[in-house]
Amino acid sequence: MASLIEVKDLSKDYKVRNHWWKKEAITVLQPLSFKLDANETLAVIGNIGSGKSVLAKLLVGAARPTTGEIYLNGQHLQTGNFKQRCQHVRMIFQDAGNTLNPSLTIKQQLEEPLLLNTRLDAQERTVQIRETLQKVGLLADHMHFYPHMFSGGQKQRISLARAIILQPQLVILDEALAALDLSLRAQMVNLLLDLQEQMGLAYLLISQDLDIVEHLSDKLLVLNDGKLIESGPTDQVLKNPKHKYTKKLIMSQRKRTVK
C-alpha cells in the first residue's frame, strides 16, 4: 500500500550570476526522500537558510524542483498542475493577517477556493463555509465579518479554515504558530490534533519551537545548509540526537526556553 505522500530525491538549485557573462548553480536543498502517511505529522527543523521553507514551496508547488518526484497516494504530482496541488496540498503561514484580504469578507475569501476547485452551487458553498468555520472553533456568522474585526488568534483559525475547506490530504504549517502567545498556541495545537483525527490529515510542520515539534509530530527531519543530516521518530531524535548539529540545535532551543 502506497504512503499518502512519498518524496523521492527532491532537490532545488538556483542559478545566480557570478559574472556578467556567467551563472552558477547554488544548491539550496540537496536530494531528499521521505514518506508520510495519513494522520501523521512530519516536523522539519533547522536554522534559517537550512532549506525548510524551500521544501515547503516545492511540496505546495510554489517552486519547481531541480530533481526528484512527489507522489500522492501513488500518483505523481505534476509540476505546474496547480489545481491538482491546490485540492490536495494546502499551506498556512506565520502571519495570518497578511494573508487575508482586508477588503473582502471571510465568506468571500473562503468561497474563492470553492469557486475555483468545486462544482458546488451558492447554497452548498455557504453550507461548506459555515461548517468549516465551526470546525475551527469560530461562529457561522463570522463569515460576514472582515479581517480587521478579528484577533490574531482568530485570524489564524480563519487561515486554517481556508486551508481545510477543500478537504485536503496534506497541510503544511510554515511557522504557523510562531506569532501566537503560549495559551493561543496550545489551543491551536489541540485544534490541529482534533482536525487531524476527524479528517485524517497529514501535516508537515516547519517550526523552531521544539516543544510544539515534540507535542505535535511523529517523525522529524533535521536540515542544515540544505542537507538532511538526521531523521527518525521525533522522540528518539530529540532524546538521543546522533549528529552534533542536532545536539547544538536542541541545546540552543532549550537555553532560550529557560530564559
Coordinates of N, CA, C and O in Angstrom, one line a residue, residues 65-246:
P65 N 11.1 21.8 -8.7 CA 12.2 21.1 -8.2 C 13.3 21.0 -9.3 O 12.9 20.9 -10.5
T66 N 14.5 20.9 -8.9 CA 15.6 20.6 -9.9 C 15.7 19.2 -10.2 O 15.8 18.8 -11.4
T67 N 15.5 18.3 -9.2 CA 15.4 16.9 -9.4 C 14.3 16.4 -8.4 O 13.9 17.0 -7.5
G68 N 13.9 15.1 -8.7 CA 13.0 14.5 -7.8 C 11.5 14.5 -8.2 O 11.1 15.2 -9.1
E69 N 10.8 13.6 -7.5 CA 9.4 13.4 -7.7 C 8.6 13.5 -6.4 O 9.1 13.1 -5.3
I70 N 7.3 13.9 -6.5 CA 6.4 13.9 -5.3 C 5.2 13.0 -5.7 O 4.6 13.3 -6.8
Y71 N 4.9 12.1 -4.9 CA 3.7 11.2 -5.2 C 2.7 11.4 -4.1 O 3.0 11.4 -2.9
L72 N 1.4 11.4 -4.5 CA 0.3 11.5 -3.5 C -0.6 10.3 -3.8 O -1.1 10.1 -4.9
N73 N -0.7 9.4 -2.8 CA -1.5 8.2 -3.0 C -1.0 7.4 -4.2 O -1.8 6.8 -4.9
G74 N 0.3 7.4 -4.4 CA 0.9 6.7 -5.5 C 0.9 7.4 -6.9 O 1.4 6.9 -7.8
Q75 N 0.2 8.5 -6.9 CA 0.1 9.3 -8.2 C 1.0 10.4 -8.2 O 1.1 11.2 -7.2
H76 N 1.7 10.6 -9.3 CA 2.7 11.7 -9.5 C 2.0 13.1 -9.4 O 1.0 13.3 -10.1
L77 N 2.5 13.9 -8.5 CA 2.1 15.3 -8.5 C 2.9 16.1 -9.6 O 4.1 16.3 -9.4
Q78 N 2.2 16.6 -10.6 CA 2.9 17.2 -11.7 C 3.2 18.7 -11.4 O 2.3 19.4 -10.9
T79 N 4.4 19.0 -11.7 CA 4.8 20.4 -11.5 C 4.0 21.3 -12.5 O 3.9 21.0 -13.7
G80 N 3.4 22.4 -12.0 CA 2.7 23.3 -12.8 C 1.2 23.0 -12.8 O 0.4 23.8 -13.3
N81 N 0.8 21.8 -12.3 CA -0.7 21.5 -12.2 C -1.2 22.0 -10.9 O -1.3 21.3 -9.9
F82 N -1.5 23.3 -10.9 CA -1.8 24.0 -9.6 C -3.2 23.5 -9.1 O -3.4 23.5 -7.9
K83 N -4.1 23.2 -10.0 CA -5.4 22.7 -9.5 C -5.3 21.4 -8.7 O -5.9 21.2 -7.7
Q84 N -4.4 20.5 -9.2 CA -4.2 19.2 -8.6 C -3.6 19.5 -7.2 O -4.0 18.9 -6.2
R85 N -2.6 20.4 -7.1 CA -1.9 20.7 -5.8 C -2.9 21.3 -4.9 O -2.9 21.0 -3.7
C86 N -3.6 22.3 -5.4 CA -4.5 23.2 -4.6 C -5.5 22.3 -3.8 O -5.9 22.6 -2.7
Q87 N -6.0 21.3 -4.5 CA -7.1 20.5 -3.9 C -6.5 19.6 -2.8 O -7.2 19.3 -1.8
H88 N -5.3 19.1 -2.9 CA -4.7 18.1 -2.0 C -3.7 18.6 -1.1 O -3.5 18.0 0.0
V89 N -3.0 19.7 -1.4 CA -1.9 20.2 -0.6 C -2.2 21.7 -0.3 O -2.3 22.5 -1.2
R90 N -2.3 22.0 1.0 CA -2.6 23.4 1.4 C -1.5 23.9 2.4 O -0.9 23.1 3.0
M91 N -1.5 25.2 2.6 CA -0.4 25.7 3.4 C -0.9 26.9 4.3 O -1.8 27.6 3.8
I92 N -0.4 26.9 5.5 CA -0.7 28.0 6.4 C 0.6 28.7 6.8 O 1.6 28.0 7.2
F93 N 0.6 30.0 6.7 CA 1.9 30.8 7.0 C 1.8 31.4 8.4 O 0.8 31.3 9.1
Q94 N 3.0 32.0 8.8 CA 3.1 32.5 10.1 C 2.2 33.7 10.4 O 1.5 33.8 11.4
D95 N 2.2 34.7 9.5 CA 1.5 35.9 9.7 C 0.1 35.8 9.0 O 0.0 36.2 7.8
A96 N -0.9 35.4 9.7 CA -2.2 35.2 9.1 C -2.8 36.5 8.6 O -3.5 36.5 7.6
G97 N -2.5 37.6 9.3 CA -3.1 38.9 9.0 C -2.8 39.3 7.6 O -3.6 39.9 6.9
N98 N -1.5 39.1 7.2 CA -1.1 39.5 5.9 C -1.6 38.6 4.7 O -1.4 39.0 3.6
T99 N -2.1 37.4 5.0 CA -2.6 36.5 4.0 C -4.1 36.7 3.7 O -4.6 36.1 2.8
L100 N -4.7 37.5 4.6 CA -6.2 37.8 4.4 C -6.4 39.1 3.7 O -5.7 40.1 4.0
N101 N -7.3 39.2 2.7 CA -7.5 40.4 2.0 C -8.4 41.3 2.9 O -9.6 40.9 3.2
P102 N -8.0 42.5 3.3 CA -8.8 43.3 4.2 C -10.1 43.8 3.6 O -11.0 44.2 4.3
S103 N -10.2 43.8 2.3 CA -11.4 44.4 1.6 C -12.5 43.4 1.3 O -13.5 43.7 0.9
L104 N -12.2 42.1 1.7 CA -13.2 41.0 1.4 C -13.7 40.4 2.7 O -12.9 40.3 3.7
T105 N -14.9 40.0 2.7 CA -15.4 39.3 3.9 C -14.8 37.9 4.0 O -14.2 37.4 3.0
I106 N -14.9 37.3 5.2 CA -14.4 36.0 5.4 C -15.1 35.0 4.4 O -14.5 34.1 3.8
K107 N -16.4 35.2 4.2 CA -17.1 34.3 3.3 C -16.5 34.4 1.9 O -16.3 33.4 1.2
Q108 N -16.3 35.6 1.4 CA -15.7 35.8 0.1 C -14.3 35.1 -0.1 O -14.0 34.5 -1.1
Q109 N -13.6 35.2 1.0 CA -12.2 34.6 0.9 C -12.2 33.1 1.0 O -11.4 32.4 0.4
L110 N -13.2 32.5 1.8 CA -13.3 31.1 1.9 C -14.0 30.5 0.7 O -13.8 29.3 0.3
E111 N -14.8 31.3 0.0 CA -15.6 30.9 -1.1 C -14.7 30.8 -2.4 O -15.0 29.9 -3.3
E112 N -13.6 31.5 -2.4 CA -12.8 31.6 -3.6 C -12.2 30.2 -4.0 O -12.4 29.8 -5.2
P113 N -11.6 29.5 -3.1 CA -11.1 28.1 -3.5 C -12.3 27.2 -3.9 O -12.0 26.3 -4.7
L114 N -13.5 27.4 -3.3 CA -14.6 26.5 -3.7 C -15.1 26.8 -5.1 O -15.4 25.9 -5.9
L115 N -15.0 28.1 -5.5 CA -15.4 28.5 -6.8 C -14.4 28.0 -7.9 O -14.8 27.5 -8.9
L116 N -13.2 28.0 -7.5 CA -12.1 27.6 -8.5 C -12.0 26.1 -8.6 O -11.5 25.6 -9.6
N117 N -12.3 25.3 -7.5 CA -12.0 23.9 -7.5 C -13.2 22.9 -7.3 O -12.9 21.7 -7.3
T118 N -14.4 23.4 -7.2 CA -15.5 22.6 -7.0 C -16.7 23.0 -7.9 O -16.6 24.1 -8.5
R119 N -17.7 22.1 -7.9 CA -18.9 22.5 -8.7 C -20.1 22.7 -7.8 O -21.2 22.6 -8.2
L120 N -19.8 23.1 -6.5 CA -20.9 23.4 -5.6 C -21.6 24.6 -6.0 O -21.0 25.6 -6.5
D121 N -23.0 24.6 -5.8 CA -23.7 25.8 -6.1 C -23.6 26.8 -4.9 O -23.0 26.5 -3.9
A122 N -24.2 28.0 -5.0 CA -24.1 29.0 -4.0 C -24.5 28.5 -2.6 O -23.8 28.8 -1.6
Q123 N -25.6 27.8 -2.5 CA -26.1 27.4 -1.3 C -25.2 26.3 -0.6 O -24.9 26.3 0.6
E124 N -24.7 25.4 -1.5 CA -23.8 24.4 -1.0 C -22.5 25.0 -0.5 O -21.9 24.5 0.5
R125 N -22.0 26.0 -1.2 CA -20.8 26.7 -0.8 C -21.0 27.4 0.6 O -20.1 27.3 1.4
T126 N -22.1 28.0 0.8 CA -22.4 28.6 2.1 C -22.4 27.6 3.2 O -21.9 27.8 4.3
V127 N -23.0 26.5 2.9 CA -23.1 25.4 3.9 C -21.7 24.9 4.3 O -21.3 24.7 5.4
Q128 N -20.8 24.8 3.2 CA -19.5 24.3 3.4 C -18.7 25.3 4.2 O -17.9 25.0 5.1
I129 N -18.9 26.6 4.0 CA -18.2 27.7 4.7 C -18.6 27.7 6.1 O -17.8 27.8 7.1
R130 N -19.9 27.6 6.4 CA -20.4 27.6 7.7 C -19.8 26.4 8.5 O -19.4 26.5 9.7
E131 N -19.9 25.2 7.9 CA -19.4 24.0 8.6 C -17.9 24.1 8.9 O -17.4 23.7 10.0
T132 N -17.1 24.7 8.0 CA -15.7 24.8 8.1 C -15.3 25.8 9.2 O -14.4 25.5 10.0
L133 N -16.0 26.9 9.3 CA -15.8 27.8 10.4 C -16.0 27.2 11.7 O -15.3 27.4 12.7
Q134 N -17.1 26.4 11.8 CA -17.4 25.8 13.1 C -16.4 24.7 13.4 O -16.1 24.6 14.6
K135 N -15.8 24.1 12.4 CA -14.7 23.1 12.7 C -13.5 23.7 13.4 O -12.9 23.1 14.2
V136 N -13.2 25.0 13.0 CA -12.0 25.6 13.6 C -12.4 26.5 14.8 O -11.5 27.3 15.3
G137 N -13.6 26.3 15.3 CA -13.9 27.0 16.6 C -14.4 28.4 16.4 O -14.4 29.2 17.4
L138 N -14.9 28.8 15.2 CA -15.5 30.1 15.0 C -17.0 29.9 14.8 O -17.5 28.8 14.6
L139 N -17.7 31.1 14.8 CA -19.1 31.1 14.6 C -19.5 31.1 13.1 O -18.7 31.7 12.3
A140 N -20.6 30.5 12.7 CA -21.0 30.6 11.3 C -21.2 32.0 10.9 O -20.9 32.4 9.7
D141 N -21.7 32.9 11.8 CA -21.9 34.3 11.4 C -20.6 35.1 11.1 O -20.7 36.2 10.6
H142 N -19.5 34.5 11.5 CA -18.2 35.2 11.3 C -17.9 35.3 9.8 O -17.1 36.1 9.4
M143 N -18.6 34.5 9.0 CA -18.4 34.6 7.5 C -18.7 36.0 7.0 O -18.2 36.4 5.9
H144 N -19.6 36.8 7.7 CA -20.0 38.1 7.2 C -19.0 39.2 7.7 O -19.2 40.4 7.4
F145 N -18.0 38.9 8.5 CA -17.1 39.9 9.1 C -15.9 40.1 8.2 O -15.7 39.3 7.3
Y146 N -15.2 41.2 8.5 CA -14.0 41.5 7.7 C -12.7 41.2 8.6 O -12.9 41.1 9.9
P147 N -11.6 41.0 8.0 CA -10.4 40.5 8.8 C -10.1 41.4 10.0 O -9.6 40.9 11.0
H148 N -10.2 42.8 9.8 CA -9.8 43.7 10.9 C -10.7 43.5 12.2 O -10.3 44.0 13.2
M149 N -11.8 42.8 12.1 CA -12.7 42.6 13.2 C -12.2 41.4 14.1 O -12.9 41.0 15.0
F150 N -11.1 40.7 13.7 CA -10.7 39.5 14.4 C -9.4 39.8 15.1 O -8.5 40.6 14.7
S151 N -9.1 39.0 16.2 CA -7.8 39.0 16.8 C -6.8 38.1 16.0 O -7.2 37.4 15.1
G152 N -5.6 38.2 16.5 CA -4.5 37.4 15.8 C -4.8 35.9 15.8 O -4.6 35.2 14.8
G153 N -5.3 35.4 17.0 CA -5.6 34.0 17.1 C -6.8 33.6 16.2 O -6.8 32.5 15.6
Q154 N -7.8 34.5 16.1 CA -8.9 34.2 15.3 C -8.5 34.2 13.8 O -9.0 33.4 13.0
K155 N -7.6 35.1 13.4 CA -7.2 35.2 12.0 C -6.4 33.9 11.6 O -6.6 33.4 10.5
Q156 N -5.7 33.3 12.6 CA -5.0 32.1 12.3 C -6.0 30.9 12.1 O -5.8 30.0 11.3
R157 N -7.1 31.0 12.9 CA -8.2 30.0 12.7 C -8.8 30.1 11.3 O -9.2 29.1 10.7
I158 N -9.0 31.4 10.9 CA -9.5 31.6 9.5 C -8.6 31.1 8.5 O -9.0 30.5 7.5
S159 N -7.3 31.3 8.6 CA -6.3 30.7 7.7 C -6.4 29.2 7.7 O -6.2 28.6 6.6
L160 N -6.6 28.6 8.8 CA -6.7 27.2 8.9 C -8.0 26.7 8.2 O -8.0 25.7 7.5
A161 N -9.1 27.5 8.4 CA -10.4 27.2 7.7 C -10.2 27.2 6.2 O -10.6 26.3 5.5
R162 N -9.4 28.2 5.7 CA -9.2 28.3 4.3 C -8.3 27.2 3.8 O -8.5 26.7 2.6
A163 N -7.4 26.7 4.6 CA -6.6 25.6 4.3 C -7.3 24.2 4.2 O -7.0 23.4 3.3
I164 N -8.3 24.0 5.0 CA -9.0 22.7 5.1 C -10.3 22.7 4.3 O -11.0 21.6 4.2
I165 N -10.8 23.9 3.8 CA -12.1 23.9 3.2 C -12.3 23.0 2.0 O -13.4 22.5 1.7
L166 N -11.2 22.7 1.3 CA -11.2 21.8 0.1 C -11.0 20.3 0.6 O -10.8 19.5 -0.3
Q167 N -10.9 20.1 1.9 CA -10.7 18.8 2.4 C -9.4 18.2 1.8 O -9.5 17.1 1.2
P168 N -8.3 18.8 2.1 CA -7.0 18.4 1.5 C -6.5 17.1 2.3 O -7.1 16.7 3.2
Q169 N -5.4 16.6 1.8 CA -4.8 15.4 2.4 C -3.5 15.8 3.2 O -3.2 15.2 4.2
L170 N -2.9 16.9 2.7 CA -1.7 17.4 3.4 C -1.8 18.8 3.7 O -2.1 19.6 2.8
V171 N -1.5 19.3 4.9 CA -1.5 20.7 5.3 C -0.1 21.0 5.7 O 0.5 20.3 6.6
I172 N 0.5 22.0 5.1 CA 1.9 22.4 5.5 C 1.8 23.6 6.5 O 1.1 24.6 6.1
L173 N 2.4 23.5 7.6 CA 2.3 24.6 8.6 C 3.7 25.2 8.7 O 4.6 24.7 9.3
D174 N 3.9 26.3 8.0 CA 5.2 27.0 7.9 C 5.3 28.1 9.0 O 4.9 29.2 8.8
E175 N 5.8 27.7 10.2 CA 5.9 28.5 11.4 C 4.5 29.1 11.7 O 4.4 30.3 12.2
A176 N 3.5 28.4 11.5 CA 2.1 28.9 11.6 C 1.7 29.2 13.0 O 0.7 30.0 13.2
L177 N 2.4 28.7 14.0 CA 2.1 29.0 15.4 C 3.0 30.0 16.1 O 2.8 30.3 17.2
A178 N 4.0 30.4 15.3 CA 5.1 31.2 16.0 C 4.7 32.5 16.5 O 5.2 33.0 17.5
A179 N 3.7 33.2 15.9 CA 3.3 34.5 16.3 C 2.3 34.5 17.4 O 1.9 35.6 17.9
L180 N 1.8 33.4 17.8 CA 0.8 33.3 18.9 C 1.4 33.2 20.3 O 2.5 32.6 20.4
D181 N 0.7 33.7 21.3 CA 1.2 33.6 22.6 C 1.0 32.1 23.1 O 0.3 31.3 22.4
L182 N 1.5 31.8 24.3 CA 1.5 30.4 24.7 C 0.1 29.8 24.8 O -0.1 28.6 24.4
S183 N -0.8 30.5 25.4 CA -2.2 29.9 25.5 C -2.9 29.7 24.2 O -3.5 28.7 24.0
L184 N -2.7 30.7 23.3 CA -3.3 30.5 22.0 C -2.6 29.4 21.2 O -3.3 28.7 20.4
R185 N -1.3 29.3 21.4 CA -0.6 28.2 20.7 C -1.0 26.9 21.2 O -1.2 26.0 20.3
A186 N -1.3 26.7 22.4 CA -1.8 25.4 23.0 C -3.2 25.1 22.4 O -3.4 24.0 22.1
Q187 N -4.0 26.1 22.3 CA -5.3 25.9 21.7 C -5.3 25.5 20.3 O -6.0 24.6 19.9
M188 N -4.3 26.1 19.5 CA -4.2 25.7 18.1 C -3.6 24.3 17.9 O -4.0 23.6 17.0
V189 N -2.7 24.0 18.8 CA -2.1 22.6 18.7 C -3.2 21.6 19.0 O -3.4 20.6 18.2
N190 N -4.1 21.8 20.0 CA -5.2 20.9 20.3 C -6.2 20.8 19.1 O -6.7 19.8 18.8
L191 N -6.4 22.0 18.5 CA -7.4 22.1 17.4 C -6.8 21.3 16.2 O -7.5 20.5 15.5
L192 N -5.5 21.5 15.9 CA -4.9 20.7 14.8 C -4.9 19.2 15.0 O -5.2 18.5 14.1
L193 N -4.7 18.8 16.3 CA -4.8 17.4 16.6 C -6.2 16.8 16.4 O -6.4 15.7 15.9
D194 N -7.2 17.6 16.8 CA -8.6 17.2 16.6 C -9.0 17.1 15.2 O -9.6 16.1 14.7
L195 N -8.5 18.1 14.4 CA -8.8 18.1 12.9 C -8.1 16.9 12.2 O -8.7 16.3 11.3
Q196 N -6.9 16.6 12.7 CA -6.2 15.5 12.1 C -6.9 14.2 12.3 O -7.1 13.4 11.4
E197 N -7.5 14.0 13.5 CA -8.2 12.8 13.8 C -9.5 12.8 13.1 O -9.9 11.7 12.6
Q198 N -10.2 13.9 13.0 CA -11.5 13.9 12.2 C -11.4 13.7 10.7 O -12.2 13.0 10.1
M199 N -10.3 14.3 10.1 CA -10.2 14.4 8.7 C -9.1 13.5 8.1 O -9.0 13.4 6.9
G200 N -8.3 12.8 9.0 CA -7.3 12.0 8.5 C -6.1 12.8 7.9 O -5.4 12.3 7.0
L201 N -5.9 14.0 8.3 CA -4.9 14.9 7.7 C -3.5 14.4 8.0 O -3.2 13.9 9.1
A202 N -2.6 14.7 7.0 CA -1.2 14.6 7.3 C -0.7 16.1 7.4 O -1.2 16.9 6.7
Y203 N 0.2 16.3 8.3 CA 0.8 17.6 8.5 C 2.3 17.6 8.2 O 3.0 16.6 8.6
L204 N 2.8 18.6 7.6 CA 4.2 18.9 7.5 C 4.4 20.2 8.3 O 4.0 21.2 8.0
L205 N 5.1 20.0 9.5 CA 5.3 21.1 10.4 C 6.7 21.7 10.3 O 7.7 21.0 10.6
I206 N 6.8 22.9 10.0 CA 8.1 23.7 10.0 C 8.1 24.6 11.2 O 7.2 25.4 11.3
S207 N 9.0 24.3 12.1 CA 9.0 25.1 13.4 C 10.3 25.1 14.0 O 11.1 24.1 13.9
Q208 N 10.6 26.2 14.7 CA 11.8 26.2 15.5 C 11.5 26.0 17.0 O 12.4 26.1 17.9
D209 N 10.2 25.8 17.3 CA 9.8 25.6 18.7 C 9.8 24.0 18.9 O 8.9 23.3 18.5
L210 N 10.7 23.5 19.7 CA 10.9 22.1 19.9 C 9.8 21.5 20.8 O 9.4 20.4 20.7
D211 N 9.1 22.4 21.6 CA 8.0 21.9 22.4 C 6.8 21.6 21.5 O 6.2 20.5 21.7
I212 N 6.6 22.4 20.5 CA 5.5 22.1 19.6 C 5.8 20.9 18.7 O 5.0 20.1 18.5
V213 N 7.1 20.9 18.3 CA 7.5 19.7 17.5 C 7.4 18.4 18.2 O 6.8 17.4 17.7
E214 N 7.7 18.4 19.5 CA 7.7 17.2 20.3 C 6.2 16.8 20.6 O 5.9 15.7 20.6
H215 N 5.3 17.8 20.8 CA 3.9 17.6 21.1 C 3.1 17.1 19.9 O 2.2 16.3 20.0
L216 N 3.5 17.7 18.7 CA 2.6 17.6 17.5 C 3.1 16.5 16.5 O 2.3 15.9 15.8
S217 N 4.4 16.3 16.5 CA 4.9 15.5 15.4 C 5.2 14.0 15.7 O 5.5 13.7 16.9
D218 N 5.2 13.2 14.7 CA 5.5 11.7 14.9 C 6.9 11.5 14.4 O 7.6 10.7 15.0
K219 N 7.3 12.2 13.3 CA 8.6 12.0 12.7 C 9.3 13.3 12.5 O 8.6 14.3 12.4
L220 N 10.6 13.3 12.4 CA 11.4 14.5 12.4 C 12.5 14.4 11.4 O 13.2 13.4 11.3
L221 N 12.7 15.5 10.6 CA 13.8 15.7 9.7 C 14.6 16.9 10.2 O 14.0 17.9 10.6
V222 N 15.9 16.8 10.2 CA 16.8 17.9 10.6 C 17.6 18.3 9.4 O 18.3 17.5 8.8
L223 N 17.5 19.6 9.0 CA 18.2 20.1 7.8 C 19.3 21.1 8.3 O 19.1 21.9 9.2
N224 N 20.3 21.1 7.5 CA 21.4 22.1 7.7 C 22.0 22.4 6.4 O 22.5 21.5 5.7
D225 N 22.0 23.7 6.0 CA 22.5 24.1 4.7 C 22.0 23.3 3.6 O 22.7 22.9 2.6
G226 N 20.7 23.0 3.6 CA 20.0 22.3 2.5 C 20.2 20.8 2.5 O 19.8 20.1 1.6
K227 N 20.9 20.3 3.5 CA 21.2 18.8 3.6 C 20.5 18.2 4.7 O 20.5 18.7 5.8
L228 N 19.9 17.0 4.5 CA 19.3 16.2 5.5 C 20.4 15.5 6.3 O 21.2 14.7 5.8
I229 N 20.5 15.9 7.6 CA 21.6 15.3 8.4 C 21.1 14.3 9.5 O 21.9 13.5 10.0
E230 N 19.8 14.3 9.8 CA 19.3 13.3 10.7 C 17.8 13.2 10.6 O 17.1 14.2 10.3
S231 N 17.3 12.0 10.8 CA 15.8 11.8 10.7 C 15.5 10.6 11.6 O 16.3 9.8 11.9
G232 N 14.2 10.5 11.9 CA 13.7 9.4 12.7 C 12.4 9.8 13.5 O 11.9 10.9 13.3
P233 N 11.9 8.9 14.3 CA 10.8 9.2 15.2 C 11.2 10.4 16.1 O 12.3 10.5 16.5
T234 N 10.3 11.3 16.2 CA 10.6 12.6 16.9 C 11.1 12.4 18.3 O 12.2 13.0 18.7
D235 N 10.5 11.5 19.1 CA 11.0 11.3 20.5 C 12.4 10.8 20.5 O 13.2 11.2 21.3
Q236 N 12.8 9.9 19.6 CA 14.1 9.3 19.5 C 15.2 10.4 19.1 O 16.2 10.4 19.8
V237 N 14.8 11.2 18.1 CA 15.8 12.2 17.7 C 16.0 13.2 18.7 O 17.2 13.6 19.0
L238 N 15.0 13.7 19.4 CA 15.1 14.7 20.4 C 15.8 14.2 21.7 O 16.5 15.0 22.3
K239 N 15.5 13.0 22.1 CA 16.1 12.4 23.3 C 17.5 11.9 23.1 O 18.3 11.9 24.0
N240 N 17.8 11.4 21.9 CA 19.1 10.8 21.6 C 19.6 11.2 20.3 O 19.8 10.4 19.4
P241 N 19.9 12.5 20.1 CA 20.4 13.0 18.8 C 21.8 12.4 18.5 O 22.6 12.3 19.4
K242 N 22.0 12.1 17.2 CA 23.2 11.5 16.8 C 24.2 12.5 16.3 O 25.4 12.4 16.4
H243 N 23.7 13.5 15.6 CA 24.6 14.5 14.9 C 24.9 15.7 15.8 O 24.0 16.1 16.5
K244 N 26.1 16.2 15.7 CA 26.4 17.3 16.6 C 25.6 18.6 16.3 O 25.3 19.3 17.2
Y245 N 25.2 18.7 15.0 CA 24.4 19.9 14.7 C 23.0 19.8 15.4 O 22.5 20.8 15.9
T246 N 22.4 18.6 15.4 CA 21.1 18.4 16.0 C 21.3 18.6 17.5 O 20.4 19.3 18.2

